[in-house]
Coordinates of C-alpha atoms in Angstrom, one line a residue:
M1 CA 0.0 0.0 0.0
E2 CA 1.5 3.4 -1.1
L3 CA 2.1 6.1 1.5
S4 CA -0.4 8.4 -0.3
D5 CA -3.1 5.7 -0.1
I6 CA -2.4 5.2 3.7
R7 CA -2.7 9.0 4.2
N8 CA -5.9 9.1 2.3
R9 CA -7.3 6.3 4.5
I10 CA -6.2 8.2 7.6
D11 CA -7.9 11.4 6.4
A12 CA -11.1 9.5 5.8
I13 CA -11.0 7.9 9.3
D14 CA -10.2 11.4 10.8
A15 CA -13.2 12.9 9.0
G16 CA -15.4 10.2 10.5
I17 CA -14.0 10.8 13.9
L18 CA -14.6 14.5 13.7
D19 CA -18.2 14.0 12.6
L20 CA -18.8 11.6 15.6
F21 CA -17.0 14.0 17.9
C22 CA -19.3 16.9 16.9
E23 CA -22.3 14.6 17.3
R24 CA -21.1 13.6 20.8
M25 CA -20.5 17.1 21.9
E26 CA -24.0 18.2 20.7
L27 CA -25.5 15.5 22.8
A28 CA -24.0 17.2 25.9
Q29 CA -26.8 19.8 25.6
E30 CA -29.4 17.0 25.9
V31 CA -27.6 15.4 28.8
A32 CA -27.4 18.7 30.6
K33 CA -31.1 19.2 30.2
A34 CA -31.8 15.8 31.6
K35 CA -29.5 16.2 34.5
A36 CA -30.9 19.6 35.3
Q37 CA -34.4 18.2 35.4
T38 CA -33.5 15.3 37.7
G39 CA -31.1 17.3 39.8
K40 CA -28.3 14.9 39.0
A41 CA -24.7 16.1 39.2
V42 CA -22.7 16.6 36.0
F43 CA -19.8 14.4 37.3
D44 CA -20.9 10.8 37.7
P45 CA -17.8 8.9 38.9
E46 CA -19.5 5.5 38.8
R47 CA -20.6 6.0 35.2
E48 CA -17.1 7.3 34.2
R49 CA -15.3 4.3 35.8
E50 CA -17.7 1.9 34.0
K51 CA -17.2 3.6 30.7
L52 CA -13.4 3.7 30.9
S53 CA -13.4 0.0 32.0
Q54 CA -15.4 -0.8 28.9
V55 CA -13.0 1.1 26.7
A56 CA -10.0 -0.6 28.2
R57 CA -11.5 -4.0 27.5
A58 CA -12.7 -3.2 24.0
V59 CA -9.3 -2.5 22.4
P60 CA -6.1 -4.6 22.1
A61 CA -4.0 -4.5 25.2
E62 CA -1.2 -2.4 23.5
F63 CA -3.8 0.4 22.8
S64 CA -5.5 0.3 26.2
G65 CA -3.7 3.2 27.9
Q66 CA -4.0 5.5 24.9
A67 CA -7.7 4.6 24.5
V68 CA -8.4 5.3 28.1
S69 CA -6.6 8.7 27.9
L70 CA -8.5 9.6 24.8
F71 CA -11.9 8.8 26.2
S72 CA -11.1 10.4 29.5
L73 CA -10.4 13.7 27.7
L74 CA -13.5 13.3 25.6
M75 CA -15.6 12.8 28.7
S76 CA -13.9 15.8 30.4
M77 CA -14.8 18.1 27.4
N78 CA -18.3 16.7 27.4
K79 CA -18.8 17.4 31.1
A80 CA -17.4 21.0 30.6
A81 CA -20.0 21.4 27.8
Q82 CA -22.7 20.2 30.1
Q83 CA -21.7 22.8 32.8
R84 CA -21.7 25.6 30.2
A85 CA -25.2 24.5 29.0
I86 CA -26.5 24.5 32.6
H87 CA -25.0 28.0 33.3
A88 CA -26.0 29.5 29.9
A89 CA -29.1 31.1 31.3
D90 CA -27.7 31.9 34.7
A91 CA -27.2 35.6 35.1
G92 CA -25.2 35.0 38.2
S93 CA -22.8 32.5 36.6
L94 CA -19.1 33.0 37.4
S95 CA -18.1 34.0 33.9
R96 CA -20.9 36.6 33.7
T97 CA -20.0 37.9 37.1
A98 CA -16.3 38.1 36.1
F99 CA -17.0 39.7 32.7
N100 CA -19.3 42.3 34.2
A101 CA -16.3 43.5 36.2
L102 CA -14.6 44.8 33.1
Q103 CA -14.0 48.5 33.4
L104 CA -15.0 50.7 30.5
I105 CA -12.3 51.4 27.9
D106 CA -12.2 55.1 29.1
K107 CA -11.2 53.9 32.6
P108 CA -7.6 52.8 32.3
F109 CA -5.6 51.6 35.3
P110 CA -5.5 54.6 37.7
A111 CA -2.4 56.8 37.9
L112 CA -3.4 58.2 41.3
A113 CA -4.5 56.0 44.1
D114 CA -4.3 55.4 47.9
V115 CA -2.0 52.3 48.2
A116 CA -1.0 50.2 51.1
C117 CA 2.4 48.5 51.3
Q118 CA 4.2 46.4 53.9
G119 CA 7.4 47.9 55.4
V120 CA 8.8 51.5 55.4
E121 CA 10.0 54.0 52.8
G122 CA 12.5 52.4 50.5
A123 CA 11.0 48.9 50.6
Y124 CA 10.8 47.0 47.4
S125 CA 7.0 47.1 47.7
Q126 CA 7.1 50.8 47.7
I127 CA 9.4 50.8 44.6
A128 CA 6.9 48.4 42.9
A129 CA 4.0 50.7 43.9
C130 CA 5.7 53.7 42.3
R131 CA 6.2 51.7 39.1
L132 CA 2.6 50.5 39.0
F133 CA 1.0 53.9 39.9
K134 CA 2.4 57.2 38.6
I135 CA 1.5 59.1 41.8
P136 CA 0.5 56.8 44.6
T137 CA -0.3 58.0 48.1
I138 CA 1.4 55.2 50.1
T139 CA 0.7 54.1 53.7
F140 CA 3.0 51.6 55.2
H141 CA 2.1 48.7 57.5
P142 CA 4.3 46.4 59.6
T143 CA 2.8 43.2 58.3
F144 CA 1.3 41.8 55.1
E145 CA -2.0 41.3 56.9
G146 CA -2.0 45.0 57.8
V147 CA -2.1 45.7 54.0
F148 CA -5.1 43.4 53.5
R149 CA -6.9 45.0 56.5
S150 CA -6.3 48.5 55.1
V151 CA -7.9 47.5 51.8
R152 CA -10.7 45.7 53.6
D153 CA -11.5 48.7 55.8
G154 CA -11.4 51.2 52.9
S155 CA -8.4 53.1 54.2
S156 CA -6.6 52.2 51.0
T157 CA -8.1 51.4 47.6
Y158 CA -5.3 49.0 46.6
G159 CA -2.5 47.0 48.2
V160 CA 0.8 46.1 46.7
L161 CA 2.4 42.8 47.9
P162 CA 5.2 40.5 46.8
I163 CA 3.9 37.1 45.8
E164 CA 6.9 35.2 44.4
N165 CA 10.6 35.5 43.7
S166 CA 12.5 33.8 40.8
T167 CA 15.2 32.6 43.3
A168 CA 13.6 32.1 46.7
G169 CA 10.1 31.0 45.5
S170 CA 6.7 31.9 46.6
V171 CA 5.8 34.3 49.5
N172 CA 3.6 31.8 51.3
A173 CA 2.2 34.2 53.8
V174 CA 0.7 36.3 51.0
Y175 CA -0.9 33.2 49.4
D176 CA -2.4 32.3 52.7
L177 CA -3.9 35.8 53.1
I178 CA -5.3 35.7 49.6
A179 CA -7.1 32.6 50.6
K180 CA -8.4 34.2 53.8
Y181 CA -9.6 37.6 52.3
R182 CA -10.6 36.5 48.8
F183 CA -9.6 39.8 47.3
S184 CA -9.2 40.4 43.5
I185 CA -5.8 40.7 41.8
V186 CA -6.0 43.7 39.4
R187 CA -2.5 44.0 38.1
S188 CA 1.0 42.6 38.6
I189 CA 4.6 43.5 37.9
R190 CA 7.9 41.7 37.7
L191 CA 10.6 43.9 39.4
K192 CA 14.3 43.3 39.0
I193 CA 15.7 43.0 42.5
D194 CA 19.3 44.0 43.2
H195 CA 20.4 43.6 46.8
N196 CA 23.3 45.7 48.2
L197 CA 25.3 45.4 51.4
L198 CA 24.7 48.8 53.2
A199 CA 26.6 50.1 56.2
K200 CA 27.5 53.4 57.8
P201 CA 30.0 55.6 56.0
G202 CA 33.6 54.6 56.7
V203 CA 32.7 51.0 57.6
S204 CA 34.6 48.4 55.6
K205 CA 33.4 44.9 54.7
A206 CA 36.0 43.4 57.1
D207 CA 34.3 45.3 60.0
I208 CA 30.9 43.5 59.4
S209 CA 30.0 40.7 61.8
E210 CA 26.2 40.8 61.5
V211 CA 23.8 41.4 58.6
Y212 CA 20.1 42.2 58.8
S213 CA 17.5 41.8 56.1
H214 CA 14.1 40.2 55.1
E215 CA 14.1 36.4 55.0
Q216 CA 13.5 36.4 51.2
A217 CA 16.5 38.7 50.6
I218 CA 18.6 36.5 52.9
A219 CA 17.6 33.4 50.9
Q220 CA 18.4 35.2 47.6
C221 CA 21.9 36.1 48.9
S222 CA 22.6 32.9 50.9
E223 CA 25.8 32.0 49.0
Y224 CA 27.2 35.5 49.4
L225 CA 26.4 35.6 53.1
E226 CA 28.1 32.3 53.6
R227 CA 31.3 33.5 51.9
L228 CA 31.0 36.7 54.1
G229 CA 31.0 34.5 57.2
V230 CA 28.6 36.7 59.2
T231 CA 25.7 36.1 61.6
V232 CA 22.4 36.8 59.8
H233 CA 19.2 38.2 61.4
A234 CA 15.8 38.3 59.7
C235 CA 13.7 41.5 59.8
E236 CA 10.2 42.4 58.6
N237 CA 11.5 44.2 55.6
T238 CA 14.7 45.1 53.8
A239 CA 14.1 48.9 54.3
Q240 CA 13.5 48.3 58.0
A241 CA 16.8 46.6 58.1
A242 CA 18.5 49.6 56.5
A243 CA 16.7 51.9 59.0
F244 CA 17.8 49.7 61.9
V245 CA 21.5 49.9 60.8
A246 CA 21.3 53.7 60.3
E247 CA 19.8 54.2 63.8
S248 CA 22.1 51.8 65.6
P249 CA 25.3 53.1 67.4
R250 CA 27.1 49.9 66.2
R251 CA 29.6 50.0 63.3
D252 CA 29.9 46.2 62.8
I253 CA 26.5 45.6 61.3
A254 CA 25.1 46.0 57.7
A255 CA 21.8 45.5 55.9
L256 CA 20.9 43.8 52.6
S257 CA 18.7 46.4 50.9
S258 CA 18.0 48.4 47.8
R259 CA 20.1 51.2 46.4
D260 CA 17.3 53.6 47.2
C261 CA 17.7 52.9 50.9
A262 CA 21.4 53.9 50.9
A263 CA 20.5 57.5 50.0
L264 CA 17.3 57.4 52.1
Y265 CA 19.0 56.4 55.3
G266 CA 22.5 57.9 54.9
L267 CA 24.3 54.6 54.3
T268 CA 27.0 53.5 51.9
A269 CA 26.9 50.5 49.6
I270 CA 30.0 48.4 50.5
D271 CA 29.0 45.7 47.9
E272 CA 26.5 46.1 45.1
D273 CA 24.3 43.4 43.4
V274 CA 25.2 40.7 45.9
Q275 CA 22.3 38.4 45.1
D276 CA 23.3 34.9 44.1
S277 CA 21.5 35.1 40.7
D278 CA 21.6 37.9 38.2
N279 CA 18.2 36.8 37.1
N280 CA 16.6 37.8 40.4
Y281 CA 13.0 39.1 40.0
T282 CA 10.2 39.5 42.4
R283 CA 6.6 39.5 41.2
F284 CA 4.3 42.0 43.0
V285 CA 0.5 41.9 42.8
V286 CA -2.1 44.7 43.3
I287 CA -5.1 43.6 45.3
S288 CA -8.5 45.2 45.5
A289 CA -11.5 44.5 47.8
T290 CA -13.9 44.9 44.8
P291 CA -13.6 43.0 41.5
Q292 CA -12.0 45.1 38.8
V293 CA -10.7 44.1 35.4
F294 CA -8.9 46.8 33.3
P295 CA -8.3 46.8 29.6
G296 CA -5.4 44.6 28.4
A297 CA -5.9 41.8 31.0
T298 CA -4.3 38.6 29.7
R299 CA -3.5 36.7 33.0
T300 CA -6.1 35.1 35.2
S301 CA -5.6 33.7 38.8
L302 CA -7.8 31.0 40.3
M303 CA -8.0 29.3 43.7
L304 CA -9.5 25.9 44.3
T305 CA -9.6 22.8 46.4
V306 CA -10.1 19.3 45.1
S307 CA -11.2 16.1 46.8
H308 CA -8.6 14.0 48.5
E309 CA -8.5 11.1 46.1
P310 CA -6.4 9.9 43.2
G311 CA -6.8 11.9 39.9
S312 CA -8.7 14.8 41.4
L313 CA -6.1 17.4 40.4
Y314 CA -5.6 15.7 37.0
R315 CA -9.3 16.3 36.2
V316 CA -8.8 20.0 36.7
L317 CA -5.6 20.1 34.6
E318 CA -7.5 18.1 31.9
R319 CA -10.2 20.8 31.6
I320 CA -7.5 23.5 31.2
Y321 CA -5.7 21.5 28.6
A322 CA -8.9 20.7 26.7
L323 CA -9.6 24.4 26.3
D324 CA -6.1 25.1 25.0
I325 CA -5.3 27.5 27.9
N326 CA -1.7 27.9 28.9
L327 CA -1.0 27.2 32.6
V328 CA 1.9 29.5 33.7
K329 CA 1.9 28.8 37.4
L330 CA 0.6 26.2 39.8
E331 CA 1.1 26.7 43.6
S332 CA -0.1 24.5 46.5
R333 CA -0.6 25.5 50.1
P334 CA -1.7 23.3 53.0
I335 CA -5.3 23.9 54.2
P336 CA -5.3 24.7 58.0
G337 CA -6.9 22.0 60.0
R338 CA -7.0 19.4 57.2
D339 CA -4.1 17.0 57.2
F340 CA -2.4 16.5 53.8
E341 CA -5.0 18.5 51.9
F342 CA -4.1 21.5 49.8
M343 CA -5.4 24.7 48.3
F344 CA -4.2 25.2 44.7
Y345 CA -3.5 28.5 43.0
F346 CA -3.5 28.7 39.2
D347 CA -2.2 31.4 37.0
L348 CA -3.4 31.2 33.4
D349 CA -2.3 32.9 30.2
C350 CA -5.7 33.6 28.6
P351 CA -7.2 36.9 27.3
F352 CA -10.0 38.2 29.5
G353 CA -13.4 37.9 27.9
S354 CA -12.3 35.0 25.6
A355 CA -14.7 32.1 25.0
A356 CA -12.0 29.7 26.5
L357 CA -11.9 31.6 29.8
G358 CA -15.7 31.8 30.0
N359 CA -16.0 28.1 29.3
L360 CA -13.4 27.3 32.0
L361 CA -15.1 29.5 34.6
D362 CA -18.5 27.9 34.0
G363 CA -17.2 24.4 33.3
I364 CA -14.9 23.5 36.2
S365 CA -16.9 23.5 39.3
D366 CA -17.9 19.9 39.1
V367 CA -14.3 18.7 39.5
C368 CA -13.6 21.0 42.5
E369 CA -14.7 21.1 46.1
M370 CA -14.3 24.9 46.2
F371 CA -13.5 27.3 43.3
A372 CA -12.8 31.0 43.4
Y373 CA -12.0 33.5 40.7
L374 CA -9.2 35.8 41.9
G375 CA -9.2 38.2 38.9
S376 CA -7.9 38.9 35.5
Y377 CA -5.2 41.5 35.0
Q378 CA -2.2 42.7 33.0
E379 CA 1.3 41.8 34.1
L380 CA 4.0 44.5 33.6
I381 CA 7.6 43.5 32.9

């Protein structure tokens, strides 16, 4: 049999598969109506196990795994279509609620705003806030939760918080507070972080016996600090560490902080750019107590929990894959009071308002125990 003949046969088979696929997906509408009338859940695990077992037995053993994967994906797409059909007439559906938050095109991201940050003047959060807003009025809080409370109470319209670093990883405390407060993320920025060893004028590196900084900065400069051979102390913030060194009568201490803090607190940079990696970026997010989506939003954040059983997270990932949505981050955090159970955070690269995003928001609840939309936004680089 010639290759051209084989390809023609494959094309004919594929055409038949496509016709049957479309017919199968159209039947999802009828299934959704029947389930809505009887109150039956979209996800029927017993039916799914039975179907996959039949598939596995119906094909030669060497094709069993591939056939099960194919039909598992088919059923996932079918269930998502059922969810969309059920929510189609629901004015309060998650996709409509989210899409209704879109700001009018004549309301770009604000240049002036009341913004809450953790730390003191010169902190990286303050630097990020000044990049995100042209003229922010900033209030500082000693803790991350203080920022959330300020936004919750209306003292600040927005909060700016670090959420992950390219070297030290996620800022777990911020993820936990996002789960607690359920605020919306309305913008993010990736900020290049350059740490500097700051001390009082006239102090040399040989004089330093102790270094103060935030735990993330310490982690980002761990190799440098080990070579330096000093005692390290964690502070609430890199800028607070610089302020502490400036106010202390001691001349054997230094801070890991930004260049801005040197001028701000009258210190000298003994060593510059001491982070272990030159590719050292921290991602900051802007939080809002009310849902807001501004023009240009291409990233979406979700938070969810799944049942504590095999394959539960896979079913969520399967839905994302089936809709051709790019997953750019997946983070897990333990759920307080529930042993070995986790909250999952997803960052998706998908334009806001797209059919794919709407289909995901309305078609994923059946494979989750809890599901929350945290917002869609633009990420600045």
